[in-house]
Amino acid sequence: MNKIRIGTRGSKLALKQAFLVQEALRQTGGTIDTEIVVVHTKGDKVQDRPLSEIGDKGVFASELEQALLNGQIDIAVHSAKDLPMTLAEGLTIAAVLPRGDVRDVLVIPEGGRMPLPAGSEQKAANVSDRSFVIGSGSRRRQQLASQMWENVVFENIRGNVDTRLRKLKDGSSDGIIYDGIILAKAGLDRLGIDSEREEGLEFYPLPPEQFLPAACQGIIAVEAVQDSVAAMLCRIITDSETELCFLVEREVLAQLSVDCSEAAAAWCRQEKDGLKLDVMYAGNREQLVCEVDSYTGEMEENRAEQLCAGLAMAREAAKNVASIESL
């Protein structure tokens, strides 16, 4: 193989993520050239409806998968949280890069109002009684925001990161006045967007223990044809700890039979006392801790033990939140 063709969506963030994969491949010291190939997806083309209304099981992935199967590209780069639960037949996740920041971020106009904390009985004198309007079509974010703040309502907002920020800055879009929007911090970080570099906006990261991230949020996944040369070449750039969390969080979704369109969240991480997993489904929450040795990257037996423990923990957490929902 003389060149790896890297398929990606055409947004700034998608291209940035593809460039990160391209750079990771270059850092391996190999001699294979790489090329970025832009593929337009259904999720990019339909911008006037919430993702849940256009069948977002793979709306950002299906065209990329087809391009892989047709031989137009050799690998496809995804935001892992947008992956459908079942990949197209013959495809596999060949690598995941080190995970970015898992947090969500509340973005408001500079000097704008803040939502009131849940249970608050006080109202600042300069805050009107009208609801705090958050631009978000994510059921997970809506669920969590309603638990975290008082008097919040939600309006759908589509478009890439720049488009959403512009709509917030403009103060009104299609007759809707947004008081804030919620975005993934990993995406903002990759685009170099923060309060210091984005005039007129304020950014407030939300604690992940309270505002649980989507499963696989902050993870860049590389998809390829199973057993292909490209898939084997990409294995060297995968991050073992991120891969473990990726597999555990995907297992939670599989056990719940849900995808990123549902009010579900899963956050796995390795801490001193072992693996910790937080899961939310339809407002029900569960946290489990599994004591396993830290994975050093040198002991395959340790790796297998950790993966088995993580998958068992994912199944138990999913069973617990699902059984609460059924009561």
GROMACS .gro file of N, CA and C in nm, residues 215-320:
model
  318
  215ALA      N    1  -2.186   0.864   2.545
  215ALA     CA    2  -2.093   0.753   2.529
  215ALA      C    3  -1.993   0.785   2.419
  216CYS      N    4  -1.864   0.768   2.450
  216CYS     CA    5  -1.753   0.788   2.356
  216CYS      C    6  -1.730   0.935   2.321
  217GLN      N    7  -1.786   1.028   2.396
  217GLN     CA    8  -1.762   1.169   2.369
  217GLN      C    9  -1.614   1.202   2.385
  218GLY      N   10  -1.561   1.280   2.293
  218GLY     CA   11  -1.420   1.318   2.298
  218GLY      C   12  -1.326   1.220   2.231
  219ILE      N   13  -1.381   1.111   2.175
  219ILE     CA   14  -1.297   1.007   2.113
  219ILE      C   15  -1.305   1.017   1.960
  220ILE      N   16  -1.191   1.011   1.895
  220ILE     CA   17  -1.182   1.004   1.750
  220ILE      C   18  -1.161   0.858   1.712
  221ALA      N   19  -1.251   0.805   1.630
  221ALA     CA   20  -1.244   0.664   1.590
  221ALA      C   21  -1.206   0.652   1.442
  222VAL      N   22  -1.127   0.551   1.411
  222VAL     CA   23  -1.084   0.524   1.274
  222VAL      C   24  -1.145   0.392   1.231
  223GLU      N   25  -1.225   0.396   1.124
  223GLU     CA   26  -1.294   0.277   1.073
  223GLU      C   27  -1.226   0.231   0.945
  224ALA      N   28  -1.221   0.101   0.926
  224ALA     CA   29  -1.157   0.046   0.806
  224ALA      C   30  -1.221  -0.088   0.771
  225VAL      N   31  -1.190  -0.137   0.653
  225VAL     CA   32  -1.234  -0.271   0.613
  225VAL      C   33  -1.159  -0.373   0.699
  226GLN      N   34  -1.234  -0.466   0.754
  226GLN     CA   35  -1.176  -0.566   0.844
  226GLN      C   36  -1.064  -0.644   0.775
  227ASP      N   37  -0.953  -0.661   0.847
  227ASP     CA   38  -0.836  -0.736   0.801
  227ASP      C   39  -0.765  -0.674   0.681
  228SER      N   40  -0.797  -0.549   0.651
  228SER     CA   41  -0.728  -0.480   0.541
  228SER      C   42  -0.590  -0.434   0.586
  229VAL      N   43  -0.506  -0.403   0.488
  229VAL     CA   44  -0.373  -0.350   0.520
  229VAL      C   45  -0.386  -0.219   0.597
  230ALA      N   46  -0.479  -0.134   0.556
  230ALA     CA   47  -0.500  -0.006   0.624
  230ALA      C   48  -0.539  -0.026   0.770
  231ALA      N   49  -0.626  -0.124   0.796
  231ALA     CA   50  -0.667  -0.152   0.933
  231ALA      C   51  -0.548  -0.195   1.019
  232MET      N   52  -0.464  -0.279   0.963
  232MET     CA   53  -0.347  -0.327   1.037
  232MET      C   54  -0.248  -0.214   1.062
  233LEU      N   55  -0.232  -0.125   0.965
  233LEU     CA   56  -0.140  -0.013   0.982
  233LEU      C   57  -0.190   0.084   1.089
  234CYS      N   58  -0.322   0.096   1.102
  234CYS     CA   59  -0.378   0.192   1.199
  234CYS      C   60  -0.372   0.142   1.342
  235ARG      N   61  -0.355   0.012   1.362
  235ARG     CA   62  -0.352  -0.040   1.498
  235ARG      C   63  -0.243   0.025   1.583
  236ILE      N   64  -0.134   0.064   1.518
  236ILE     CA   65  -0.021   0.118   1.593
  236ILE      C   66  -0.053   0.255   1.654
  237ILE      N   67  -0.152   0.324   1.602
  237ILE     CA   68  -0.182   0.458   1.655
  237ILE      C   69  -0.293   0.455   1.760
  238THR      N   70  -0.347   0.337   1.790
  238THR     CA   71  -0.457   0.332   1.887
  238THR      C   72  -0.405   0.352   2.028
  239ASP      N   73  -0.486   0.418   2.111
  239ASP     CA   74  -0.452   0.443   2.251
  239ASP      C   75  -0.525   0.339   2.336
  240SER      N   76  -0.451   0.259   2.411
  240SER     CA   77  -0.508   0.144   2.480
  240SER      C   78  -0.612   0.183   2.585
  241GLU      N   79  -0.584   0.283   2.663
  241GLU     CA   80  -0.680   0.323   2.767
  241GLU      C   81  -0.808   0.379   2.706
  242THR      N   82  -0.793   0.460   2.602
  242THR     CA   83  -0.911   0.513   2.533
  242THR      C   84  -0.991   0.400   2.469
  243GLU      N   85  -0.921   0.303   2.411
  243GLU     CA   86  -0.989   0.190   2.347
  243GLU      C   87  -1.072   0.113   2.448
  244LEU      N   88  -1.019   0.093   2.567
  244LEU     CA   89  -1.093   0.023   2.671
  244LEU      C   90  -1.222   0.097   2.705
  245CYS      N   91  -1.212   0.228   2.726
  245CYS     CA   92  -1.330   0.309   2.758
  245CYS      C   93  -1.429   0.309   2.642
  246PHE      N   94  -1.378   0.316   2.522
  246PHE     CA   95  -1.462   0.311   2.401
  246PHE      C   96  -1.544   0.182   2.398
  247LEU      N   97  -1.479   0.069   2.421
  247LEU     CA   98  -1.547  -0.060   2.416
  247LEU      C   99  -1.650  -0.074   2.528
  248VAL      N  100  -1.614  -0.028   2.648
  248VAL     CA  101  -1.706  -0.037   2.761
  248VAL      C  102  -1.830   0.050   2.737
  249GLU      N  103  -1.810   0.172   2.692
  249GLU     CA  104  -1.924   0.262   2.670
  249GLU      C  105  -2.012   0.215   2.555
  250ARG      N  106  -1.951   0.160   2.452
  250ARG     CA  107  -2.029   0.103   2.342
  250ARG      C  108  -2.109  -0.018   2.390
  251GLU      N  109  -2.053  -0.094   2.481
  251GLU     CA  110  -2.123  -0.210   2.536
  251GLU      C  111  -2.248  -0.165   2.614
  252VAL      N  112  -2.237  -0.054   2.686
  252VAL     CA  113  -2.354   0.000   2.757
  252VAL      C  114  -2.467   0.028   2.658
  253LEU      N  115  -2.436   0.097   2.548
  253LEU     CA  116  -2.537   0.129   2.448
  253LEU      C  117  -2.596   0.002   2.387
  254ALA      N  118  -2.510  -0.096   2.362
  254ALA     CA  119  -2.557  -0.222   2.304
  254ALA      C  120  -2.653  -0.293   2.399
  255GLN      N  121  -2.619  -0.293   2.527
  255GLN     CA  122  -2.705  -0.359   2.626
  255GLN      C  123  -2.839  -0.287   2.642
  256LEU      N  124  -2.839  -0.156   2.625
  256LEU     CA  125  -2.962  -0.078   2.636
  256LEU      C  126  -3.039  -0.072   2.505
  257SER      N  127  -2.975  -0.118   2.396
  257SER     CA  128  -3.034  -0.111   2.261
  257SER      C  129  -3.070   0.033   2.224
  258VAL      N  130  -2.977   0.125   2.250
  258VAL     CA  131  -2.997   0.266   2.219
  258VAL      C  132  -2.878   0.317   2.139
  259ASP      N  133  -2.890   0.439   2.087
  259ASP     CA  134  -2.779   0.505   2.020
  259ASP      C  135  -2.770   0.648   2.070
  260CYS      N  136  -2.695   0.732   1.998
  260CYS     CA  137  -2.670   0.867   2.047
  260CYS      C  138  -2.793   0.957   2.041
  261SER      N  139  -2.903   0.910   1.982
  261SER     CA  140  -3.023   0.991   1.975
  261SER      C  141  -3.106   0.983   2.103
  262GLU      N  142  -3.075   0.886   2.191
  262GLU     CA  143  -3.153   0.864   2.311
  262GLU      C  144  -3.099   0.945   2.429
  263ALA      N  145  -3.181   0.953   2.534
  263ALA     CA  146  -3.139   1.021   2.657
  263ALA      C  147  -3.054   0.925   2.740
  264ALA      N  148  -2.940   0.888   2.685
  264ALA     CA  149  -2.850   0.792   2.748
  264ALA      C  150  -2.710   0.851   2.754
  265ALA      N  151  -2.635   0.811   2.856
  265ALA     CA  152  -2.497   0.858   2.873
  265ALA      C  153  -2.415   0.746   2.933
  266ALA      N  154  -2.287   0.744   2.902
  266ALA     CA  155  -2.196   0.646   2.960
  266ALA      C  156  -2.057   0.707   2.965
  267TRP      N  157  -1.994   0.698   3.080
  267TRP     CA  158  -1.861   0.758   3.098
  267TRP      C  159  -1.774   0.662   3.177
  268CYS      N  160  -1.678   0.601   3.110
  268CYS     CA  161  -1.584   0.508   3.172
  268CYS      C  162  -1.447   0.577   3.180
  269ARG      N  163  -1.381   0.558   3.292
  269ARG     CA  164  -1.245   0.612   3.306
  269ARG      C  165  -1.168   0.527   3.406
  270GLN      N  166  -1.037   0.536   3.396
  270GLN     CA  167  -0.952   0.461   3.487
  270GLN      C  168  -0.901   0.553   3.596
  271GLU      N  169  -0.926   0.515   3.720
  271GLU     CA  170  -0.880   0.593   3.834
  271GLU      C  171  -0.792   0.503   3.922
  272LYS      N  172  -0.743   0.559   4.031
  272LYS     CA  173  -0.650   0.484   4.115
  272LYS      C  174  -0.710   0.355   4.169
  273ASP      N  175  -0.841   0.357   4.196
  273ASP     CA  176  -0.904   0.239   4.254
  273ASP      C  177  -0.958   0.143   4.149
  274GLY      N  178  -0.929   0.169   4.023
  274GLY     CA  179  -0.972   0.080   3.916
  274GLY      C  180  -1.057   0.152   3.814
  275LEU      N  181  -1.142   0.076   3.744
  275LEU     CA  182  -1.231   0.133   3.645
  275LEU      C  183  -1.356   0.189   3.712
  276LYS      N  184  -1.399   0.306   3.668
  276LYS     CA  185  -1.522   0.365   3.718
  276LYS      C  186  -1.612   0.393   3.599
  277LEU      N  187  -1.739   0.359   3.614
  277LEU     CA  188  -1.835   0.375   3.505
  277LEU      C  189  -1.961   0.441   3.558
  278ASP      N  190  -2.001   0.552   3.494
  278ASP     CA  191  -2.129   0.617   3.522
  278ASP      C  192  -2.219   0.596   3.401
  279VAL      N  193  -2.344   0.561   3.426
  279VAL     CA  194  -2.440   0.537   3.320
  279VAL      C  195  -2.570   0.609   3.352
  280MET      N  196  -2.633   0.668   3.251
  280MET     CA  197  -2.766   0.727   3.264
  280MET      C  198  -2.852   0.677   3.151
  281TYR      N  199  -2.978   0.646   3.185
  281TYR     CA  200  -3.074   0.608   3.082
  281TYR      C  201  -3.211   0.657   3.125
  282ALA      N  202  -3.271   0.744   3.041
  282ALA     CA  203  -3.404   0.800   3.068
  282ALA      C  204  -3.412   0.860   3.207
  283GLY      N  205  -3.304   0.925   3.252
  283GLY     CA  206  -3.303   0.993   3.381
  283GLY      C  207  -3.256   0.909   3.497
  284ASN      N  208  -3.244   0.776   3.480
  284ASN     CA  209  -3.196   0.688   3.586
  284ASN      C  210  -3.044   0.676   3.577
  285ARG      N  211  -2.979   0.676   3.695
  285ARG     CA  212  -2.833   0.678   3.696
  285ARG      C  213  -2.778   0.566   3.781
  286GLU      N  214  -2.657   0.524   3.744
  286GLU     CA  215  -2.588   0.416   3.815
  286GLU      C  216  -2.439   0.441   3.805
  287GLN      N  217  -2.366   0.418   3.916
  287GLN     CA  218  -2.220   0.426   3.912
  287GLN      C  219  -2.163   0.296   3.967
  288LEU      N  220  -2.069   0.239   3.895
  288LEU     CA  221  -2.003   0.116   3.939
  288LEU      C  222  -1.852   0.137   3.936
  289VAL      N  223  -1.783   0.073   4.030
  289VAL     CA  224  -1.636   0.077   4.034
  289VAL      C  225  -1.587  -0.067   4.034
  290CYS      N  226  -1.490  -0.094   3.950
  290CYS     CA  227  -1.435  -0.229   3.939
  290CYS      C  228  -1.285  -0.222   3.968
  291GLU      N  229  -1.241  -0.296   4.070
  291GLU     CA  230  -1.100  -0.293   4.109
  291GLU      C  231  -1.019  -0.386   4.019
  292VAL      N  232  -0.949  -0.327   3.925
  292VAL     CA  233  -0.857  -0.403   3.840
  292VAL      C  234  -0.726  -0.326   3.832
  293ASP      N  235  -0.619  -0.397   3.808
  293ASP     CA  236  -0.488  -0.332   3.801
  293ASP      C  237  -0.481  -0.238   3.682
  294SER      N  238  -0.400  -0.134   3.697
  294SER     CA  239  -0.380  -0.040   3.588
  294SER      C  240  -0.313  -0.111   3.470
  295TYR      N  241  -0.358  -0.078   3.352
  295TYR     CA  242  -0.300  -0.138   3.232
  295TYR      C  243  -0.176  -0.060   3.191
  296THR      N  244  -0.064  -0.131   3.177
  296THR     CA  245   0.062  -0.066   3.146
  296THR      C  246   0.094  -0.069   2.998
  297GLY      N  247   0.020  -0.147   2.921
  297GLY     CA  248   0.051  -0.161   2.779
  297GLY      C  249   0.151  -0.271   2.753
  298GLU      N  250   0.198  -0.339   2.860
  298GLU     CA  251   0.300  -0.442   2.843
  298GLU      C  252   0.247  -0.583   2.871
  299MET      N  253   0.141  -0.593   2.949
  299MET     CA  254   0.092  -0.725   2.990
  299MET      C  255  -0.042  -0.755   2.924
  300GLU      N  256  -0.042  -0.843   2.827
  300GLU     CA  257  -0.166  -0.877   2.758
  300GLU      C  258  -0.267  -0.943   2.850
  301GLU      N  259  -0.219  -1.021   2.948
  301GLU     CA  260  -0.311  -1.086   3.041
  301GLU      C  261  -0.385  -0.981   3.123
  302ASN      N  262  -0.312  -0.879   3.165
  302ASN     CA  263  -0.374  -0.770   3.241
  302ASN      C  264  -0.477  -0.698   3.156
  303ARG      N  265  -0.445  -0.680   3.030
  303ARG     CA  266  -0.535  -0.612   2.936
  303ARG      C  267  -0.665  -0.692   2.920
  304ALA      N  268  -0.652  -0.822   2.905
  304ALA     CA  269  -0.770  -0.906   2.889
  304ALA      C  270  -0.857  -0.902   3.014
  305GLU      N  271  -0.792  -0.906   3.131
  305GLU     CA  272  -0.866  -0.900   3.257
  305GLU      C  273  -0.943  -0.769   3.269
  306GLN      N  274  -0.877  -0.662   3.232
  306GLN     CA  275  -0.938  -0.530   3.243
  306GLN      C  276  -1.057  -0.517   3.146
  307LEU      N  277  -1.041  -0.566   3.024
  307LEU     CA  278  -1.149  -0.558   2.927
  307LEU      C  279  -1.269  -0.641   2.972
  308CYS      N  280  -1.244  -0.762   3.019
  308CYS     CA  281  -1.354  -0.848   3.065
  308CYS      C  282  -1.427  -0.783   3.182
  309ALA      N  283  -1.351  -0.725   3.274
  309ALA     CA  284  -1.412  -0.660   3.389
  309ALA      C  285  -1.495  -0.539   3.345
  310GLY      N  286  -1.441  -0.463   3.250
  310GLY     CA  287  -1.512  -0.344   3.202
  310GLY      C  288  -1.641  -0.379   3.131
  311LEU      N  289  -1.640  -0.483   3.048
  311LEU     CA  290  -1.760  -0.523   2.977
  311LEU      C  291  -1.865  -0.578   3.073
  312ALA      N  292  -1.821  -0.653   3.174
  312ALA     CA  293  -1.915  -0.704   3.274
  312ALA      C  294  -1.977  -0.589   3.351
  313MET      N  295  -1.897  -0.489   3.383
  313MET     CA  296  -1.948  -0.372   3.454
  313MET      C  297  -2.049  -0.297   3.368
  314ALA      N  298  -2.023  -0.286   3.238
  314ALA     CA  299  -2.114  -0.218   3.147
  314ALA      C  300  -2.249  -0.289   3.143
  315ARG      N  301  -2.247  -0.422   3.138
  315ARG     CA  302  -2.371  -0.499   3.133
  315ARG      C  303  -2.451  -0.482   3.262
  316GLU      N  304  -2.379  -0.482   3.376
  316GLU     CA  305  -2.447  -0.468   3.504
  316GLU      C  306  -2.510  -0.330   3.519
  317ALA      N  307  -2.435  -0.226   3.479
  317ALA     CA  308  -2.488  -0.089   3.488
  317ALA      C  309  -2.610  -0.071   3.398
  318ALA      N  310  -2.602  -0.125   3.276
  318ALA     CA  311  -2.715  -0.114   3.183
  318ALA      C  312  -2.837  -0.186   3.237
  319LYS      N  313  -2.814  -0.305   3.294
  319LYS     CA  314  -2.926  -0.382   3.351
  319LYS      C  315  -2.991  -0.304   3.465
  320ASN      N  316  -2.910  -0.241   3.548
  320ASN     CA  317  -2.963  -0.168   3.663
  320ASN      C  318  -3.049  -0.049   3.621
   0.00000   0.00000   0.00000
